[in-house]
Tab-separated table of C-alpha atoms in Angstrom:
chain	number	residue	atom	x	y	z
X	28	MET	CA	1.791	-17.587	-7.500
X	29	SER	CA	1.793	-21.394	-7.465
X	30	ASN	CA	2.929	-23.374	-4.452
X	31	ASP	CA	6.177	-24.311	-6.234
X	32	ASN	CA	6.893	-20.679	-7.035
X	33	SER	CA	5.991	-19.640	-3.490
X	34	THR	CA	8.392	-22.219	-2.072
X	35	LEU	CA	11.167	-21.065	-4.407
X	36	TYR	CA	10.547	-17.438	-3.439
X	37	GLU	CA	10.686	-18.313	0.268
X	38	ILE	CA	13.926	-20.248	-0.244
X	39	LEU	CA	15.523	-17.317	-2.066
X	40	GLN	CA	14.371	-14.874	0.593
X	41	PHE	CA	15.698	-17.111	3.351
X	42	ARG	CA	19.016	-17.403	1.542
X	43	LYS	CA	19.268	-13.606	1.231
X	44	LEU	CA	18.685	-13.206	4.956
X	45	VAL	CA	21.382	-15.754	5.796
X	46	GLN	CA	23.785	-13.992	3.443
X	47	LEU	CA	22.929	-10.664	5.081
X	48	ILE	CA	23.814	-12.069	8.500
X	49	ASN	CA	27.040	-13.612	7.204
X	50	LYS	CA	28.019	-10.346	5.541
X	51	GLU	CA	27.548	-8.511	8.825
X	52	LEU	CA	29.616	-11.114	10.668
X	53	LYS	CA	32.402	-10.658	8.135
X	54	THR	CA	32.511	-6.894	8.759
X	55	LYS	CA	32.954	-7.723	12.450
X	56	LYS	CA	35.793	-10.157	11.725
X	57	ILE	CA	33.618	-13.152	12.633
X	58	TYR	CA	33.468	-16.200	10.364
X	59	ASP	CA	30.240	-17.123	8.610
X	60	CYS	CA	27.705	-19.398	10.273
X	61	GLU	CA	28.366	-22.414	8.061
X	62	TYR	CA	32.107	-22.332	8.685
X	63	MET	CA	31.643	-22.010	12.457
X	64	LEU	CA	29.367	-25.069	12.422
X	65	ILE	CA	32.338	-27.260	11.488
X	66	ASN	CA	33.717	-27.072	15.030
X	67	HIS	CA	30.821	-25.721	17.084
X	68	SER	CA	27.288	-26.708	17.979
X	69	VAL	CA	24.095	-25.179	16.619
X	70	GLU	CA	23.450	-23.681	20.059
X	71	ASP	CA	26.902	-22.083	20.068
X	72	ILE	CA	26.271	-20.344	16.742
X	73	ILE	CA	22.850	-19.090	17.859
X	74	HIS	CA	24.546	-17.560	20.910
X	75	VAL	CA	27.130	-15.883	18.663
X	76	LEU	CA	24.329	-14.354	16.604
X	77	GLU	CA	22.449	-13.198	19.683
X	78	ASP	CA	25.595	-11.513	20.998
X	79	SER	CA	27.082	-10.161	17.769
X	80	SER	CA	24.537	-9.847	14.942
X	81	ASP	CA	22.249	-6.827	14.826
X	82	SER	CA	20.651	-8.233	11.670
X	83	TYR	CA	19.719	-11.491	13.366
X	84	ASN	CA	18.278	-9.786	16.433
X	85	LEU	CA	16.252	-7.474	14.199
X	86	ILE	CA	14.606	-10.242	12.158
X	87	LYS	CA	14.720	-13.310	14.423
X	88	ASP	CA	11.036	-12.977	15.398
X	89	ASP	CA	9.796	-12.254	11.871
X	90	VAL	CA	7.374	-14.846	10.528
X	91	LEU	CA	8.271	-16.184	7.084
X	92	GLY	CA	5.812	-17.147	4.360
X	93	ASN	CA	5.643	-20.697	5.645
X	94	GLY	CA	4.369	-19.451	9.016
X	95	ILE	CA	7.619	-20.252	10.845
X	96	LYS	CA	9.672	-17.693	12.740
X	97	PHE	CA	12.972	-16.849	11.099
X	98	SER	CA	14.928	-17.955	14.185
X	99	ASP	CA	13.267	-21.396	14.103
X	100	CYS	CA	13.862	-21.749	10.373
X	101	LEU	CA	17.508	-20.752	10.778
X	102	GLU	CA	17.975	-23.300	13.549
X	103	ARG	CA	16.556	-26.047	11.305
X	104	TYR	CA	18.932	-24.934	8.552
X	105	PHE	CA	21.899	-25.079	10.939
X	106	ILE	CA	20.883	-28.602	11.973
X	107	LEU	CA	20.859	-29.665	8.314
X	108	VAL	CA	24.257	-28.070	7.701
X	109	LYS	CA	25.645	-29.879	10.728
X	110	ARG	CA	24.183	-33.180	9.499
X	111	TYR	CA	25.641	-32.563	6.070
X	112	TYR	CA	29.121	-32.276	7.546
X	113	GLU	CA	28.533	-35.403	9.620
X	114	THR	CA	27.625	-37.401	6.504
X	115	LEU	CA	31.031	-36.497	5.054
X	116	PHE	CA	33.224	-36.915	8.134
X	117	ILE	CA	34.780	-40.258	9.056
X	118	LYS	CA	32.423	-42.508	10.986
X	119	GLY	CA	33.430	-44.423	14.078
X	120	GLY	CA	36.584	-42.425	14.673
X	121	ASP	CA	36.820	-43.750	18.232
X	122	GLN	CA	37.260	-47.331	17.080
X	123	ASP	CA	40.826	-48.556	16.721
X	124	LYS	CA	40.049	-50.623	13.642
X	125	VAL	CA	38.607	-47.602	11.816
X	126	ALA	CA	41.591	-45.480	12.797
X	127	ASP	CA	44.051	-48.167	11.679
X	128	LYS	CA	42.211	-48.624	8.378
X	129	TYR	CA	42.805	-44.987	7.509
X	130	PHE	CA	46.223	-44.623	9.081
X	131	LYS	CA	47.662	-47.602	7.216
X	132	LYS	CA	46.419	-46.235	3.900
X	133	ILE	CA	47.747	-42.687	4.139
X	134	SER	CA	51.390	-43.447	3.399
X	135	GLU	CA	52.754	-42.713	-0.053
X	136	PRO	CA	53.577	-45.555	-2.458
X	137	VAL	CA	57.287	-46.271	-2.616
X	138	LYS	CA	59.482	-45.956	-5.690
X	139	ARG	CA	61.237	-48.859	-7.370
X	140	ASN	CA	63.926	-48.061	-9.948
X	141	GLY	CA	62.696	-44.493	-10.092
X	142	ASP	CA	59.078	-45.440	-10.818
X	143	TYR	CA	56.152	-45.395	-8.430
X	144	ILE	CA	54.503	-48.673	-7.511
X	145	TYR	CA	50.866	-47.850	-8.073
X	146	TYR	CA	48.176	-49.182	-5.799
X	147	ASN	CA	45.916	-51.625	-7.581
X	148	LYS	CA	42.404	-50.304	-8.018
X	149	SER	CA	41.006	-53.351	-6.240
X	150	ASN	CA	42.705	-52.119	-3.056
X	151	MET	CA	40.797	-48.850	-3.080
X	152	GLY	CA	38.691	-50.005	-0.141
X	153	MET	CA	35.773	-47.667	-0.810
X	154	ILE	CA	32.550	-48.095	-2.718
X	155	MET	CA	31.546	-45.468	-5.245
X	156	SER	CA	29.312	-43.521	-2.853
X	157	ASP	CA	32.169	-43.304	-0.328
X	158	VAL	CA	34.495	-41.953	-2.983
X	159	GLN	CA	31.901	-39.370	-3.923
X	160	LYS	CA	31.498	-38.268	-0.300
X	161	THR	CA	35.277	-38.051	0.016
X	162	LEU	CA	35.412	-35.663	-2.928
X	163	SER	CA	32.571	-33.642	-1.400
X	164	LEU	CA	34.599	-33.356	1.793
X	165	MET	CA	37.651	-32.306	-0.195
X	166	LYS	CA	35.619	-29.568	-1.840
X	167	GLU	CA	34.434	-28.348	1.560
X	168	ALA	CA	38.078	-28.155	2.687
X	169	VAL	CA	38.937	-26.165	-0.439
X	170	GLN	CA	36.088	-23.768	0.309
X	171	VAL	CA	37.399	-23.326	3.852
X	172	PHE	CA	40.740	-22.336	2.365
X	173	TYR	CA	39.273	-19.757	-0.001
X	174	LYS	CA	36.813	-18.384	2.544
X	175	VAL	CA	39.231	-18.059	5.423
X	176	TYR	CA	42.914	-18.379	4.528
X	177	ASN	CA	43.587	-17.407	0.911
X	178	ASN	CA	45.867	-14.364	0.568
X	179	LYS	CA	46.303	-14.089	4.323
X	180	MET	CA	49.357	-14.420	6.500
X	181	LEU	CA	49.009	-15.542	10.096
X	182	ILE	CA	51.475	-14.207	12.628
X	183	ALA	CA	51.751	-16.501	15.632
X	184	GLU	CA	52.974	-14.989	18.896
X	185	LEU	CA	54.860	-17.593	20.904
X	186	SER	CA	55.051	-17.691	24.680
X	187	THR	CA	58.064	-19.092	26.503
X	188	LYS	CA	59.360	-18.698	30.057
X	189	ASP	CA	59.794	-14.933	29.646
X	190	ILE	CA	56.166	-13.836	29.465
X	191	ASP	CA	57.138	-10.223	28.750
X	192	ASN	CA	58.969	-11.104	25.550
X	193	SER	CA	57.606	-13.015	22.601
X	194	ASP	CA	58.896	-14.534	19.411
X	195	TYR	CA	56.901	-14.491	16.192
X	196	LEU	CA	56.514	-16.953	13.342
X	197	GLU	CA	54.795	-16.356	10.011
X	198	PHE	CA	52.471	-18.913	8.425
X	199	GLN	CA	50.799	-18.568	5.048
X	200	ILE	CA	48.955	-21.332	3.220
X	201	LYS	CA	49.226	-20.776	-0.520
X	202	GLU	CA	47.111	-22.065	-3.360
X	203	ASN	CA	49.850	-24.260	-4.749
X	204	GLU	CA	50.318	-25.955	-1.338
X	205	LEU	CA	46.671	-26.873	-0.837
X	206	LEU	CA	46.576	-29.998	-3.034
X	207	HIS	CA	49.376	-31.646	-1.065
X	208	LEU	CA	47.921	-30.620	2.308
X	209	LEU	CA	44.677	-32.361	1.334
X	210	GLY	CA	46.416	-35.634	0.487
X	211	VAL	CA	47.399	-35.571	-3.206
X	212	THR	CA	51.006	-35.634	-4.381
X	213	ALA	CA	51.090	-33.795	-7.704
X	214	GLY	CA	54.193	-35.486	-9.085
X	215	GLN	CA	52.905	-38.956	-8.294
X	216	LEU	CA	49.585	-38.256	-10.013
X	217	ARG	CA	51.214	-36.617	-13.055
X	218	ASP	CA	53.375	-39.710	-13.542
X	219	ASN	CA	50.391	-42.052	-13.428
X	220	PRO	CA	49.669	-43.249	-17.008
X	221	ASP	CA	45.945	-43.562	-16.217
X	222	PHE	CA	45.888	-39.928	-15.129
X	223	GLN	CA	47.714	-38.865	-18.279
X	224	LYS	CA	45.246	-40.831	-20.368
X	225	LEU	CA	42.236	-39.246	-18.680
X	226	THR	CA	43.514	-35.678	-18.781
X	227	GLY	CA	45.647	-35.723	-21.922
X	228	ASN	CA	48.103	-33.550	-20.018
X	229	LYS	CA	51.467	-34.491	-18.543
X	230	LYS	CA	52.411	-31.037	-17.234
X	231	MET	CA	49.571	-29.970	-14.936
X	232	ASN	CA	50.604	-27.973	-11.894
X	233	SER	CA	49.080	-28.545	-8.463
X	234	ILE	CA	46.402	-25.851	-8.876
X	235	GLN	CA	45.338	-27.275	-12.253
X	236	ILE	CA	45.192	-30.790	-10.802
X	237	LEU	CA	42.997	-29.624	-7.917
X	238	GLU	CA	40.675	-27.852	-10.378
X	239	TRP	CA	40.492	-31.010	-12.490
X	240	ILE	CA	39.595	-33.158	-9.495
X	241	LEU	CA	36.772	-30.857	-8.471
X	242	LYS	CA	35.634	-29.515	-11.846
X	243	ASP	CA	32.606	-31.798	-12.095
X	244	THR	CA	31.096	-30.628	-8.839
X	245	GLU	CA	27.641	-29.208	-9.333
X	246	GLY	CA	26.503	-25.990	-7.707
X	247	ASN	CA	27.688	-22.657	-6.439
X	248	ASN	CA	30.930	-22.134	-4.497
X	249	ASP	CA	28.836	-21.071	-1.514
X	250	LEU	CA	27.262	-24.504	-1.208
X	251	LEU	CA	26.064	-24.166	2.315
X	252	GLN	CA	24.592	-20.707	1.787
X	253	TYR	CA	21.715	-22.338	-0.006
X	254	SER	CA	18.391	-23.535	1.261
X	255	GLU	CA	17.571	-26.851	2.878
X	256	ASP	CA	16.330	-28.132	-0.464
X	257	PHE	CA	19.625	-27.286	-2.120
X	258	ILE	CA	21.589	-29.053	0.610
X	259	GLN	CA	19.458	-32.149	0.082
X	260	LYS	CA	20.211	-31.867	-3.618
X	261	ILE	CA	23.903	-31.910	-2.835
X	262	LEU	CA	23.521	-34.933	-0.590
X	263	ASN	CA	21.661	-36.841	-3.297
X	264	SER	CA	23.888	-35.674	-6.142
X	265	ASN	CA	25.579	-38.258	-8.370
X	266	ASN	CA	27.439	-35.908	-10.632
X	267	TYR	CA	31.104	-36.560	-10.036
X	268	ASP	CA	32.516	-37.714	-13.331
X	269	ILE	CA	35.836	-38.464	-11.672
X	270	VAL	CA	34.116	-41.134	-9.565
X	271	ASN	CA	32.824	-42.886	-12.658
X	272	ARG	CA	36.211	-42.572	-14.305
X	273	GLN	CA	37.984	-44.064	-11.295
X	274	PHE	CA	35.755	-47.145	-11.400
X	275	SER	CA	35.961	-47.432	-15.191
X	276	PRO	CA	37.558	-50.624	-16.610
X	277	GLU	CA	39.937	-48.352	-18.543
X	278	VAL	CA	41.614	-47.313	-15.286
X	279	SER	CA	43.980	-49.951	-13.928
X	280	SER	CA	45.495	-48.189	-10.907
X	281	GLN	CA	44.194	-46.097	-8.034
X	282	LEU	CA	44.335	-42.479	-9.172
X	283	LEU	CA	43.831	-40.960	-5.737
X	284	ASN	CA	44.372	-42.207	-2.206
X	285	TYR	CA	40.835	-41.515	-0.985
X	286	HIS	CA	41.483	-42.548	2.622
X	287	LYS	CA	44.305	-40.020	2.716
X	288	ILE	CA	42.188	-37.290	1.119
X	289	LYS	CA	39.317	-37.905	3.528
X	290	SER	CA	41.381	-37.932	6.711
X	291	LYS	CA	43.471	-34.906	5.705
X	292	SER	CA	40.505	-32.885	4.441
X	293	GLU	CA	38.649	-33.463	7.703
X	294	THR	CA	41.752	-32.593	9.717
X	295	PHE	CA	42.274	-29.421	7.665
X	296	MET	CA	38.703	-28.320	8.343
X	297	LYS	CA	38.654	-29.207	12.046
X	298	TYR	CA	42.135	-27.835	12.707
X	299	GLY	CA	40.889	-24.465	11.680
X	300	PRO	CA	43.514	-24.868	10.089
X	301	LEU	CA	45.471	-22.319	12.103
X	302	GLU	CA	42.801	-21.172	14.534
X	303	LYS	CA	43.156	-23.866	17.167
X	304	ILE	CA	45.842	-23.397	19.737
X	305	SER	CA	49.090	-25.173	18.919
X	306	LEU	CA	52.518	-25.875	20.215
X	307	VAL	CA	55.294	-24.772	17.898
X	308	VAL	CA	58.421	-26.908	17.877
X	309	LYS	CA	61.635	-26.249	16.023
X	310	LEU	CA	63.205	-29.626	15.265
X	311	GLN	CA	66.755	-30.259	16.464
X	312	ASP	CA	69.911	-31.391	14.625
X	313	ASN	CA	68.586	-30.578	11.125
X	314	ALA	CA	65.746	-33.073	11.556
X	315	THR	CA	62.626	-32.845	9.379
X	316	LEU	CA	59.034	-33.874	10.017
X	317	SER	CA	59.369	-36.945	7.771
X	318	LYS	CA	62.003	-38.410	5.486
X	319	ASN	CA	60.373	-36.891	2.409
X	320	SER	CA	59.846	-33.529	4.103
X	321	LYS	CA	61.906	-30.360	4.431
X	322	SER	CA	59.842	-29.030	7.334
X	323	ASN	CA	62.078	-27.950	10.207
X	324	THR	CA	59.207	-26.528	12.268
X	325	ALA	CA	55.993	-28.230	13.363
X	326	MET	CA	52.733	-26.869	14.717
X	327	ILE	CA	51.192	-29.537	16.946
X	328	THR	CA	47.638	-29.685	18.240
X	329	LYS	CA	44.961	-32.158	19.328
X	330	ILE	CA	42.380	-32.930	16.664
X	331	ASP	CA	39.056	-34.747	16.821
X	332	VAL	CA	39.413	-37.266	14.003
X	333	PHE	CA	40.944	-40.439	15.499
X	334	LYS	CA	41.318	-41.039	19.224
X	335	LYS	CA	44.103	-43.491	18.531
X	336	TYR	CA	45.981	-40.914	16.433
X	337	PRO	CA	44.970	-37.691	18.177
X	338	TRP	CA	47.755	-35.331	17.144
X	339	ALA	CA	47.849	-33.202	14.005
X	340	TYR	CA	51.153	-31.832	12.730
X	341	PHE	CA	51.447	-28.943	10.305
X	342	GLY	CA	54.962	-29.044	8.850
X	343	SER	CA	56.495	-25.684	7.973
X	344	VAL	CA	59.790	-24.618	6.462
X	345	GLN	CA	60.937	-21.588	8.454
X	346	GLN	CA	64.084	-20.096	6.965
X	347	PRO	CA	64.882	-16.375	6.685
X	348	ASP	CA	64.425	-16.306	2.914
X	349	ASN	CA	62.067	-19.250	2.457
X	350	LYS	CA	58.920	-19.849	4.513
X	351	TYR	CA	56.071	-22.118	3.516
X	352	ILE	CA	53.590	-24.692	4.803
X	353	GLU	CA	54.623	-28.056	3.450
X	354	THR	CA	52.615	-30.903	4.911
X	355	LEU	CA	49.784	-31.945	7.219
X	356	GLN	CA	50.154	-35.212	9.112
X	357	ILE	CA	48.056	-37.200	11.583
X	358	ASP	CA	49.732	-39.466	14.094
X	359	SER	CA	50.065	-40.599	17.694
X	360	SER	CA	52.688	-39.165	20.000
X	361	ASN	CA	54.536	-42.497	20.158
X	362	HIS	CA	55.358	-42.486	16.444
X	363	LYS	CA	56.806	-38.959	16.652
X	364	LYS	CA	58.628	-39.017	19.956
X	365	GLU	CA	62.167	-39.555	18.727
X	366	LEU	CA	61.672	-36.833	16.156
X	367	PHE	CA	60.993	-34.251	18.878
X	368	ARG	CA	63.649	-35.377	21.356
X	369	TYR	CA	65.305	-32.380	23.059
X	370	SER	CA	63.053	-29.894	21.251
X	371	ARG	CA	61.866	-26.953	23.359
X	372	PRO	CA	58.211	-26.255	22.500
X	373	ALA	CA	56.550	-22.875	22.723
X	374	ILE	CA	52.815	-22.320	22.853
X	375	VAL	CA	50.954	-20.050	20.443
X	376	LYS	CA	49.565	-17.286	22.650
X	377	GLY	CA	47.693	-15.486	19.877
X	378	ILE	CA	47.281	-15.177	16.139
X	379	GLU	CA	47.043	-12.062	14.004
X	380	THR	CA	45.761	-12.281	10.451
X	381	ILE	CA	47.619	-10.057	7.978
X	382	ASN	CA	45.992	-9.385	4.597
X	383	GLU	CA	47.820	-9.018	1.295
X	384	SER	CA	48.206	-5.259	1.790
X	385	GLY	CA	50.196	-5.954	4.946
X	386	SER	CA	47.680	-4.588	7.447
X	387	VAL	CA	46.149	-6.462	10.357
X	388	ASP	CA	42.845	-8.061	9.350
X	389	GLY	CA	41.673	-9.606	12.592
X	390	GLY	CA	43.048	-12.041	15.094
X	391	ARG	CA	42.514	-13.583	18.483
X	392	LEU	CA	44.228	-14.357	21.748
X	393	PHE	CA	43.944	-17.844	23.171
X	394	SER	CA	42.662	-17.972	26.720
X	395	LEU	CA	44.890	-19.156	29.532
X	396	GLU	CA	42.573	-22.127	29.930
X	397	GLU	CA	43.050	-23.097	26.264
X	398	GLN	CA	46.815	-22.693	26.591
X	399	PHE	CA	47.021	-24.722	29.769
X	400	ASP	CA	44.758	-27.536	28.540
X	401	LEU	CA	46.938	-28.083	25.478
X	402	PHE	CA	50.076	-27.874	27.589
X	403	VAL	CA	48.803	-30.608	29.943
X	404	ASP	CA	47.882	-32.898	27.017
X	405	ALA	CA	51.235	-32.289	25.325
X	406	TYR	CA	53.211	-32.781	28.526
X	407	THR	CA	51.403	-36.075	29.121
X	408	SER	CA	52.202	-37.279	25.597
X	409	PHE	CA	55.660	-35.776	24.935
X	410	GLY	CA	57.025	-35.001	28.409
X	411	ASP	CA	59.597	-37.789	28.257
X	412	VAL	CA	61.227	-36.459	25.069
X	413	MET	CA	60.554	-32.708	24.722
X	414	ASP	CA	62.156	-30.155	26.986
X	415	PHE	CA	59.229	-28.368	28.644
X	416	THR	CA	61.390	-26.245	30.971
X	417	ASP	CA	60.444	-22.928	29.344
X	418	LEU	CA	56.727	-23.695	29.246
X	419	ILE	CA	56.645	-24.895	32.854
X	420	SER	CA	58.328	-21.669	33.888
X	421	TYR	CA	55.890	-19.653	31.770
X	422	PHE	CA	52.827	-21.218	33.381
X	423	GLN	CA	54.278	-21.021	36.878
X	424	GLN	CA	54.838	-17.283	36.389
X	425	LEU	CA	51.232	-16.934	35.263
X	426	VAL	CA	50.032	-18.829	38.322
X	427	ASP	CA	52.142	-16.714	40.673
X	428	SER	CA	51.660	-13.310	39.111
X	429	TYR	CA	48.612	-13.090	36.917
X	430	ASP	CA	45.695	-15.438	37.253
X	431	PRO	CA	44.884	-17.298	40.484
X	432	ASP	CA	42.125	-19.161	38.648
X	433	ILE	CA	44.698	-21.498	37.090
X	434	SER	CA	46.645	-22.095	40.295
X	435	TYR	CA	45.185	-25.579	40.432
X	436	GLY	CA	47.552	-26.357	37.584
X	437	LYS	CA	50.629	-26.417	39.788
X	438	SER	CA	49.829	-29.894	40.968
X	439	ARG	CA	49.351	-31.038	37.350
X	440	ILE	CA	52.701	-29.797	36.035
């Protein structure tokens, strides 16, 4: 066997071993390694494998054909996966000017006499390679959806001042909602004459539009299951036809708001999107999350994208006969304060995942430390407008009756 064939064989064998570990994790209701690397360190994932994967512990000391132990090779692979994500995520998120650059570009174009005012292509603000990386990030967000959230309903258990009684809210992200959550308004794009010219179709639905945007992506849906060489191939790929089309002289307007897609795709991936602990707020006086929104309920959490705009808001319509996730927004607390005036937030104590057959398919409880940390951040940011009476009572009861380890929190409330 030649060296090239030997290398290919070793890559395929390594890939099979990674897939074996991921398959075992799935049976134990644990997400795959690549997905966990979005929000956790390489060391964290190794610890998860040591604690939870029989397959990993069985083969971790095996020496592969290249003379390297499997555990060392896997760690190198995790480092490359982590770097791959970092190449796609927004750089310099702690700088106000970077945050403002994105935040100012994520609003929708306004209408004049019923027609959209299209952004001129010269205002795109990204070079071709940046656009390509943005589309790569969007694809990663789509894969997160299909790997983790498609055909699942999440039941959030809410905690208020009465810790023995809970309320429940249902959240389900559907295929036809994903395009909008990731920063593309289907109607706006359908009405764009450049888009109609490129696609030859004026009646594409949101799922078809998302498929069109991503259809030129090379490779398997399990991108990050592949070897280091394959990841490098992805990084060096120049195969997005949509990028070339966008920069073509035949296109006069900006087809997609790439700053919006990038910031929302990253937020979607880092949010979990419903794994991180959130406050849930029902808006008062028939208010909605934005003027173009119907969302009367918001899930609010801290997100690591922009320090200047640290809050992420999932907008949800919660009516007895009509429940759906509508929008994902990034903002500061100051811009949203009036919207949440007099609202009484609850904190999500735990999440159950319900599959399409209606049975429980996993879940988790958030620790008291996680709950309290979010409460403190939210109280600091929204305490002058939201009514935190129920949550203060809830945490004080926990301090008095359940867990002395969080008693230090009394002085912080």
